[in-house]
Amino acid sequence: QVQLVESGGGLVQPGGSLRLSCAASGRIFPFYDMGWYRQAPGNERELVARITAGGSTNYADSVKGRGTISRDSAKNTVYLQMNSLKPEDTAVYYCNLQSLGGATYWGQGTQVTVSS
């Protein structure tokens, strides 16, 4: 079984930056995708960014140009760098891992609050 642990969330002022980290542990196989999703109160969980084992990335329109996802395969860790943060970015951010066989794992979530 796979466990995902997020870190790096907190309170940030508008225009500020932060970096989220997600470390995966357990039986990790070579071919899998990882990503970040977020959910604000009253909203559905939505994609923020994803990255494949080969390094291909995709982003939600709302974060293009402000967010960068990367991974360290040796550490089974994925990162999300967010710049120029807006109050609309406030949400619980969840790390996700999806295996080639279709199994999906979620982290516990980390709160990001953008406010002055």
PDB file of C-alpha atoms in Angstrom:
ATOM      1  CA  GLN A   1       0.000   0.000   0.000  1.00  0.00           C
ATOM      2  CA  VAL A   2       1.063   3.572  -0.692  1.00  0.00           C
ATOM      3  CA  GLN A   3       1.000   6.480   1.738  1.00  0.00           C
ATOM      4  CA  LEU A   4       1.218  10.135   0.705  1.00  0.00           C
ATOM      5  CA  VAL A   5       2.215  12.914   3.099  1.00  0.00           C
ATOM      6  CA  GLU A   6       1.884  16.579   2.128  1.00  0.00           C
ATOM      7  CA  SER A   7       3.713  19.499   3.688  1.00  0.00           C
ATOM      8  CA  GLY A   8       4.300  23.188   3.046  1.00  0.00           C
ATOM      9  CA  GLY A   9       0.823  24.627   3.414  1.00  0.00           C
ATOM     10  CA  GLY A  10      -0.024  27.609   5.552  1.00  0.00           C
ATOM     11  CA  LEU A  11      -1.038  31.260   5.544  1.00  0.00           C
ATOM     12  CA  VAL A  12       0.334  33.373   2.696  1.00  0.00           C
ATOM     13  CA  GLN A  13      -0.295  37.003   1.753  1.00  0.00           C
ATOM     14  CA  PRO A  14      -1.694  37.825  -1.694  1.00  0.00           C
ATOM     15  CA  GLY A  15       1.141  37.985  -4.199  1.00  0.00           C
ATOM     16  CA  GLY A  16       3.277  35.668  -2.124  1.00  0.00           C
ATOM     17  CA  SER A  17       4.708  32.253  -2.923  1.00  0.00           C
ATOM     18  CA  LEU A  18       4.927  28.811  -1.408  1.00  0.00           C
ATOM     19  CA  ARG A  19       6.124  25.330  -2.248  1.00  0.00           C
ATOM     20  CA  LEU A  20       4.146  22.223  -1.422  1.00  0.00           C
ATOM     21  CA  SER A  21       5.812  18.841  -1.069  1.00  0.00           C
ATOM     22  CA  CYS A  22       4.358  15.347  -1.213  1.00  0.00           C
ATOM     23  CA  ALA A  23       6.385  12.301  -0.229  1.00  0.00           C
ATOM     24  CA  ALA A  24       5.180   8.841  -1.217  1.00  0.00           C
ATOM     25  CA  SER A  25       6.127   5.745   0.745  1.00  0.00           C
ATOM     26  CA  GLY A  26       5.363   2.052   0.491  1.00  0.00           C
ATOM     27  CA  ARG A  27       5.599  -0.139  -2.563  1.00  0.00           C
ATOM     28  CA  ILE A  28       6.202   2.314  -5.367  1.00  0.00           C
ATOM     29  CA  PHE A  29       6.500   0.991  -8.908  1.00  0.00           C
ATOM     30  CA  PRO A  30       8.335   2.840 -11.685  1.00  0.00           C
ATOM     31  CA  PHE A  31       5.401   3.915 -13.839  1.00  0.00           C
ATOM     32  CA  TYR A  32       2.901   6.256 -12.215  1.00  0.00           C
ATOM     33  CA  ASP A  33       1.560   9.776 -12.440  1.00  0.00           C
ATOM     34  CA  MET A  34       1.438  12.227  -9.554  1.00  0.00           C
ATOM     35  CA  GLY A  35      -0.450  15.439  -9.153  1.00  0.00           C
ATOM     36  CA  TRP A  36      -2.006  18.110  -7.010  1.00  0.00           C
ATOM     37  CA  TYR A  37      -5.713  18.765  -6.593  1.00  0.00           C
ATOM     38  CA  ARG A  38      -7.537  21.292  -4.452  1.00  0.00           C
ATOM     39  CA  GLN A  39     -10.958  21.700  -2.922  1.00  0.00           C
ATOM     40  CA  ALA A  40     -12.496  24.857  -1.506  1.00  0.00           C
ATOM     41  CA  PRO A  41     -15.649  24.870   0.636  1.00  0.00           C
ATOM     42  CA  GLY A  42     -18.708  24.312  -1.518  1.00  0.00           C
ATOM     43  CA  ASN A  43     -16.644  23.368  -4.570  1.00  0.00           C
ATOM     44  CA  GLU A  44     -15.705  20.103  -6.212  1.00  0.00           C
ATOM     45  CA  ARG A  45     -12.169  18.824  -6.036  1.00  0.00           C
ATOM     46  CA  GLU A  46     -10.309  20.126  -9.070  1.00  0.00           C
ATOM     47  CA  LEU A  47      -7.016  19.467 -10.793  1.00  0.00           C
ATOM     48  CA  VAL A  48      -4.204  21.933 -10.163  1.00  0.00           C
ATOM     49  CA  ALA A  49      -1.294  20.186 -11.884  1.00  0.00           C
ATOM     50  CA  ARG A  50      -0.119  16.723 -12.875  1.00  0.00           C
ATOM     51  CA  ILE A  51       3.210  15.217 -13.886  1.00  0.00           C
ATOM     52  CA  THR A  52       3.936  11.846 -15.480  1.00  0.00           C
ATOM     53  CA  ALA A  53       6.820   9.487 -14.803  1.00  0.00           C
ATOM     54  CA  GLY A  54       8.381  10.793 -18.001  1.00  0.00           C
ATOM     55  CA  GLY A  55       8.132  14.398 -16.877  1.00  0.00           C
ATOM     56  CA  SER A  56       5.201  15.631 -18.961  1.00  0.00           C
ATOM     57  CA  THR A  57       3.066  18.207 -17.162  1.00  0.00           C
ATOM     58  CA  ASN A  58      -0.338  19.793 -17.426  1.00  0.00           C
ATOM     59  CA  TYR A  59      -1.978  22.597 -15.455  1.00  0.00           C
ATOM     60  CA  ALA A  60      -5.361  24.016 -14.725  1.00  0.00           C
ATOM     61  CA  ASP A  61      -6.031  27.219 -16.639  1.00  0.00           C
ATOM     62  CA  SER A  62      -6.319  29.109 -13.367  1.00  0.00           C
ATOM     63  CA  VAL A  63      -2.692  28.396 -12.404  1.00  0.00           C
ATOM     64  CA  LYS A  64      -0.914  28.433 -15.762  1.00  0.00           C
ATOM     65  CA  GLY A  65       2.031  30.783 -15.554  1.00  0.00           C
ATOM     66  CA  ARG A  66       1.943  30.801 -11.750  1.00  0.00           C
ATOM     67  CA  GLY A  67       2.417  27.145 -10.831  1.00  0.00           C
ATOM     68  CA  THR A  68       5.205  24.681 -11.523  1.00  0.00           C
ATOM     69  CA  ILE A  69       5.032  20.974 -10.733  1.00  0.00           C
ATOM     70  CA  SER A  70       8.160  18.839 -10.523  1.00  0.00           C
ATOM     71  CA  ARG A  71       9.232  15.486  -9.139  1.00  0.00           C
ATOM     72  CA  ASP A  72      12.244  13.786  -7.624  1.00  0.00           C
ATOM     73  CA  SER A  73      11.879  10.158  -8.677  1.00  0.00           C
ATOM     74  CA  ALA A  74      14.672   8.955  -6.395  1.00  0.00           C
ATOM     75  CA  LYS A  75      12.730  10.281  -3.393  1.00  0.00           C
ATOM     76  CA  ASN A  76       9.251   9.508  -4.741  1.00  0.00           C
ATOM     77  CA  THR A  77       8.402  13.135  -4.070  1.00  0.00           C
ATOM     78  CA  VAL A  78       6.415  15.684  -6.043  1.00  0.00           C
ATOM     79  CA  TYR A  79       6.505  19.455  -5.555  1.00  0.00           C
ATOM     80  CA  LEU A  80       4.216  22.323  -6.432  1.00  0.00           C
ATOM     81  CA  GLN A  81       5.686  25.823  -6.597  1.00  0.00           C
ATOM     82  CA  MET A  82       3.001  28.513  -6.562  1.00  0.00           C
ATOM     83  CA  ASN A  83       3.725  32.183  -7.200  1.00  0.00           C
ATOM     84  CA  SER A  84       1.579  35.315  -7.303  1.00  0.00           C
ATOM     85  CA  LEU A  85      -0.951  33.699  -5.025  1.00  0.00           C
ATOM     86  CA  LYS A  86      -4.516  34.990  -4.987  1.00  0.00           C
ATOM     87  CA  PRO A  87      -7.303  34.671  -2.406  1.00  0.00           C
ATOM     88  CA  GLU A  88      -9.045  32.390  -4.915  1.00  0.00           C
ATOM     89  CA  ASP A  89      -6.213  29.886  -4.417  1.00  0.00           C
ATOM     90  CA  THR A  90      -7.402  29.268  -0.855  1.00  0.00           C
ATOM     91  CA  ALA A  91      -8.280  25.584  -0.535  1.00  0.00           C
ATOM     92  CA  VAL A  92      -7.207  22.255   0.854  1.00  0.00           C
ATOM     93  CA  TYR A  93      -4.562  20.866  -1.466  1.00  0.00           C
ATOM     94  CA  TYR A  94      -4.357  17.101  -1.947  1.00  0.00           C
ATOM     95  CA  CYS A  95      -1.527  15.029  -3.355  1.00  0.00           C
ATOM     96  CA  ASN A  96      -2.474  12.211  -5.722  1.00  0.00           C
ATOM     97  CA  LEU A  97      -0.716   9.165  -7.151  1.00  0.00           C
ATOM     98  CA  GLN A  98      -2.168   6.976  -9.885  1.00  0.00           C
ATOM     99  CA  SER A  99      -0.554   3.705 -10.913  1.00  0.00           C
ATOM    100  CA  LEU A 100      -0.507   2.171 -14.364  1.00  0.00           C
ATOM    101  CA  GLY A 101      -3.034  -0.395 -13.158  1.00  0.00           C
ATOM    102  CA  GLY A 102      -5.510   2.300 -12.176  1.00  0.00           C
ATOM    103  CA  ALA A 103      -5.072   2.337  -8.401  1.00  0.00           C
ATOM    104  CA  THR A 104      -5.434   5.818  -6.926  1.00  0.00           C
ATOM    105  CA  TYR A 105      -4.018   7.124  -3.650  1.00  0.00           C
ATOM    106  CA  TRP A 106      -4.650  10.406  -1.852  1.00  0.00           C
ATOM    107  CA  GLY A 107      -2.852  12.317   0.843  1.00  0.00           C
ATOM    108  CA  GLN A 108      -4.588  13.773   3.881  1.00  0.00           C
ATOM    109  CA  GLY A 109      -4.506  17.297   2.463  1.00  0.00           C
ATOM    110  CA  THR A 110      -2.791  20.509   3.492  1.00  0.00           C
ATOM    111  CA  GLN A 111      -4.535  23.847   3.983  1.00  0.00           C
ATOM    112  CA  VAL A 112      -3.428  26.828   1.914  1.00  0.00           C
ATOM    113  CA  THR A 113      -4.910  30.177   2.919  1.00  0.00           C
ATOM    114  CA  VAL A 114      -4.167  33.323   0.907  1.00  0.00           C
ATOM    115  CA  SER A 115      -5.201  36.371   2.893  1.00  0.00           C
ATOM    116  CA  SER A 116      -3.887  39.668   4.190  1.00  0.00           C
TER     117      SER A 116
END
